[in-house]
Structure formats: structure tokens, C-alpha cells
JSON list of C-alpha atoms in Angstrom, two decimals:
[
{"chain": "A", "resi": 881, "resn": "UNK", "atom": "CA", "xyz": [35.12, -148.89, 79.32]},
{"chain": "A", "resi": 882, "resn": "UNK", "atom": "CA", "xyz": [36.03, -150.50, 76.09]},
{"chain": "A", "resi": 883, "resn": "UNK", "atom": "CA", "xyz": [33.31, -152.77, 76.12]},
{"chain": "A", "resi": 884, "resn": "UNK", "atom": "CA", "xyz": [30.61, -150.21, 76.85]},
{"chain": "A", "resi": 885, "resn": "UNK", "atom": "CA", "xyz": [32.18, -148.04, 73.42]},
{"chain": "A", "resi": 886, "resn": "UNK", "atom": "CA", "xyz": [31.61, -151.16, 71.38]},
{"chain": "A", "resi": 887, "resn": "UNK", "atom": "CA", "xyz": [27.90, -151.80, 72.89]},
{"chain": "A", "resi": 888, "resn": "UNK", "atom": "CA", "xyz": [27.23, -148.36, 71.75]},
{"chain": "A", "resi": 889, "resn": "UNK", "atom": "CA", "xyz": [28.80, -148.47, 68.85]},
{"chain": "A", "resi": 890, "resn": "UNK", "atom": "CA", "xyz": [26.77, -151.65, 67.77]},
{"chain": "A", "resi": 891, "resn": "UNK", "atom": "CA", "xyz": [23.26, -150.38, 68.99]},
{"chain": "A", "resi": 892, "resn": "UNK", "atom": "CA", "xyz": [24.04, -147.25, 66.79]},
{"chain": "A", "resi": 893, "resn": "UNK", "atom": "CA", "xyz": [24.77, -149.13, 64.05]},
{"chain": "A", "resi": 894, "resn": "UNK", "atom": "CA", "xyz": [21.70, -151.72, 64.48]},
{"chain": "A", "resi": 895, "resn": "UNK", "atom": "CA", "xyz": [19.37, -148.75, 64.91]},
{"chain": "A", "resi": 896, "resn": "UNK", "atom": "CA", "xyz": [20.08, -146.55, 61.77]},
{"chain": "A", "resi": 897, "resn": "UNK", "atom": "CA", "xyz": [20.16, -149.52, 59.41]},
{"chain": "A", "resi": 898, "resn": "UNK", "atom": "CA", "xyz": [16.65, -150.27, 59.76]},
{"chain": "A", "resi": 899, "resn": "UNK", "atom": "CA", "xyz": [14.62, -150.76, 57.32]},
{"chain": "A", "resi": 900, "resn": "UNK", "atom": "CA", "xyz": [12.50, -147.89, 55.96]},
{"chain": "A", "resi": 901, "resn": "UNK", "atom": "CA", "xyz": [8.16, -148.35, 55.51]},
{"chain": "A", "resi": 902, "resn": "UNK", "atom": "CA", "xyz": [7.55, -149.79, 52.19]},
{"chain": "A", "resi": 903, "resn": "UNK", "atom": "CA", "xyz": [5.96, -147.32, 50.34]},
{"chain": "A", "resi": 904, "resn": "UNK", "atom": "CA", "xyz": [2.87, -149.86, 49.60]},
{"chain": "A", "resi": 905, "resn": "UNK", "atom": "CA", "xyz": [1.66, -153.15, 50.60]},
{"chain": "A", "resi": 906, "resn": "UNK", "atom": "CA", "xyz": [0.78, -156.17, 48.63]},
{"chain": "A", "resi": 907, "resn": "UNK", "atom": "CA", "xyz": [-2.71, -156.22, 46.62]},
{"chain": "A", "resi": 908, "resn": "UNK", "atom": "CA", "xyz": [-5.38, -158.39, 48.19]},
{"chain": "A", "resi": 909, "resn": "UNK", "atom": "CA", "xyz": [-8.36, -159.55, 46.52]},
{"chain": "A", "resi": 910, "resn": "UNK", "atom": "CA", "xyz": [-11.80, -159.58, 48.54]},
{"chain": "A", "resi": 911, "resn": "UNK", "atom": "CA", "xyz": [-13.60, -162.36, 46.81]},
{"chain": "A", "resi": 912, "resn": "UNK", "atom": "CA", "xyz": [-17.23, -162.55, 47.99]},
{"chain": "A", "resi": 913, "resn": "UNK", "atom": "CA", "xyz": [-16.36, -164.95, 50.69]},
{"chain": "A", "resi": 914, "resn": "UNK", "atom": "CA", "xyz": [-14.85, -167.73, 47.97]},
{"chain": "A", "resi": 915, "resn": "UNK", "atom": "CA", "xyz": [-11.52, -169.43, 49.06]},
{"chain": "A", "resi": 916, "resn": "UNK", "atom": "CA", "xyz": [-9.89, -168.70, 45.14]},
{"chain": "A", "resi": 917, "resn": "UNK", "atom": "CA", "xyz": [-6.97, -171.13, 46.02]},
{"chain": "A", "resi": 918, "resn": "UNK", "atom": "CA", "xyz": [-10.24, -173.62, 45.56]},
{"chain": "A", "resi": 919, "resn": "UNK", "atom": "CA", "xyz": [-11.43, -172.48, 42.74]},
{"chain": "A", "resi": 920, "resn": "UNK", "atom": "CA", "xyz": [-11.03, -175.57, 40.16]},
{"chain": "A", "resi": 921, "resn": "UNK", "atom": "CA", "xyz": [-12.65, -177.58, 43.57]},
{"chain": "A", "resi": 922, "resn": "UNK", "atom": "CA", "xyz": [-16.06, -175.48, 43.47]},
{"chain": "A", "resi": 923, "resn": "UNK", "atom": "CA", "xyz": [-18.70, -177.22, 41.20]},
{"chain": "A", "resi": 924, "resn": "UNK", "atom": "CA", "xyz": [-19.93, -175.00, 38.20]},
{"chain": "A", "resi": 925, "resn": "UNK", "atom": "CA", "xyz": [-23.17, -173.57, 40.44]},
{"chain": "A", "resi": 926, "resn": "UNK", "atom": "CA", "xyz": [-20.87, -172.21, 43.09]},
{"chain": "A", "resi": 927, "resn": "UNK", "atom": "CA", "xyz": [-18.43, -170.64, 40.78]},
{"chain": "A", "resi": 928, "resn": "UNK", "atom": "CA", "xyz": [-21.57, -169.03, 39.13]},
{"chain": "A", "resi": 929, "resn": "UNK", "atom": "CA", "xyz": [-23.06, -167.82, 42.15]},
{"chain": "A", "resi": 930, "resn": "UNK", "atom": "CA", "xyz": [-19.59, -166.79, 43.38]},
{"chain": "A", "resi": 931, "resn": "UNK", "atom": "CA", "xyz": [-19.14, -164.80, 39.86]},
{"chain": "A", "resi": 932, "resn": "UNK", "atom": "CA", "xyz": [-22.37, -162.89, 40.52]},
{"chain": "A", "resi": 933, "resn": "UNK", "atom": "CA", "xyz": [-21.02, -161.76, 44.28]},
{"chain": "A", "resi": 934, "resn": "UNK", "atom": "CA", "xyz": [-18.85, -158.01, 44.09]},
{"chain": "A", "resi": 935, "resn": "UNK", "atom": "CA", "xyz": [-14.90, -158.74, 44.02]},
{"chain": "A", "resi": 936, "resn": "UNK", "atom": "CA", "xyz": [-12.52, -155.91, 44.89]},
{"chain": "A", "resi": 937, "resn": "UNK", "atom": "CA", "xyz": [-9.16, -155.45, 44.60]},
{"chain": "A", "resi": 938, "resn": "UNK", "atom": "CA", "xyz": [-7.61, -153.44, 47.52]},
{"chain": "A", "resi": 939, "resn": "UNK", "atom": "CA", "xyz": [-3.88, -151.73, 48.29]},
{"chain": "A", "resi": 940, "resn": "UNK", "atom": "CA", "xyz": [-2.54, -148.71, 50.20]},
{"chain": "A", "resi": 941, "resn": "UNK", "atom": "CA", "xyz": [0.46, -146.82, 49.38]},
{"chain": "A", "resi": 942, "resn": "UNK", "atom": "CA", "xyz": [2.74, -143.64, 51.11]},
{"chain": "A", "resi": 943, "resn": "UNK", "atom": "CA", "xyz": [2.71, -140.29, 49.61]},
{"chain": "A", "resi": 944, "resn": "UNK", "atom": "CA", "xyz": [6.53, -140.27, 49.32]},
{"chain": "A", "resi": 945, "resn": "UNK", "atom": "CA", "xyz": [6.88, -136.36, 50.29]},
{"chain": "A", "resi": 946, "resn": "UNK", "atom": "CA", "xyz": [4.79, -136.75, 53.88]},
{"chain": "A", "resi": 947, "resn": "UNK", "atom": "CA", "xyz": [5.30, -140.65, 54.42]},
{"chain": "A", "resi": 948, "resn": "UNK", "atom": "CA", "xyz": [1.15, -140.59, 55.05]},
{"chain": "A", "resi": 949, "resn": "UNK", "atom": "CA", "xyz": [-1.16, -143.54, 54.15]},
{"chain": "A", "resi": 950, "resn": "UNK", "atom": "CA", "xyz": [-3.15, -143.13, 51.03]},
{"chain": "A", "resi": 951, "resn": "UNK", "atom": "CA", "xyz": [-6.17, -145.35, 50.70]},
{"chain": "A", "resi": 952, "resn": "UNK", "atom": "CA", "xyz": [-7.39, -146.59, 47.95]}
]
């Protein structure tokens, strides 16, 4: 009977100390389809015509009072 108490006692435990949702994820960076990690690689006509593609920058966060995705 002891042993079932402690099994208990250790699920409760594990499953109020999770973690909460951050309340926004890491930025990410849409680059036109260039790998930017090989940027210095490209030759000076690809970084060009990479240049002239749209970029975006792109994150979500939580309204803190109703825990809800907001897009942005």
C-alpha cells in the first residue's frame, strides 16, 4: 500500500511541475529560398538576385491574459 502512496505521490509531483507554453517562439527569417548560413559561399550575382527576392521576418507570441496565439 506504501508503494502505491509513493507512485502517486511522484506522478503528482511530475505532473504539476511541468513546464508552462512559452509565451513566444524563436524569430525565423524566410529568405527567398537562400540558405543564409551560405551566404559568404554565393558568388556576387546570386547574392544580388537573392537581395532583390522579399525577406520576412516571422514570430508568434501568447496574449498572456487568454494564453491564445497571436500571429504576427
Amino acid at each position: 500500500m506504501q508503494s502505491i502512496s509513493l507512485l502517486l505521490r511522484a506522478v503528482h509531483v511530475s505532473v504539476h511541475d511541468l513546464p508552462m507554453k512559452p509565451n513566444h517562439n524563436k524569430p525565423k527569417f524566410y529568405t527567398g529560398g537562400v540558405d543564409i548560413l551560405r551566404w559568404n559561399k554565393l558568388s556576387k550575382a546570386e547574392q544580388k538576385e537573392a537581395l532583390s527576392k522579399e525577406w520576412y521576418l516571422y514570430f508568434s507570441f501568447r496574449n498572456p491574459e487568454t494564453t491564445k496565439p497571436l500571429w504576427t
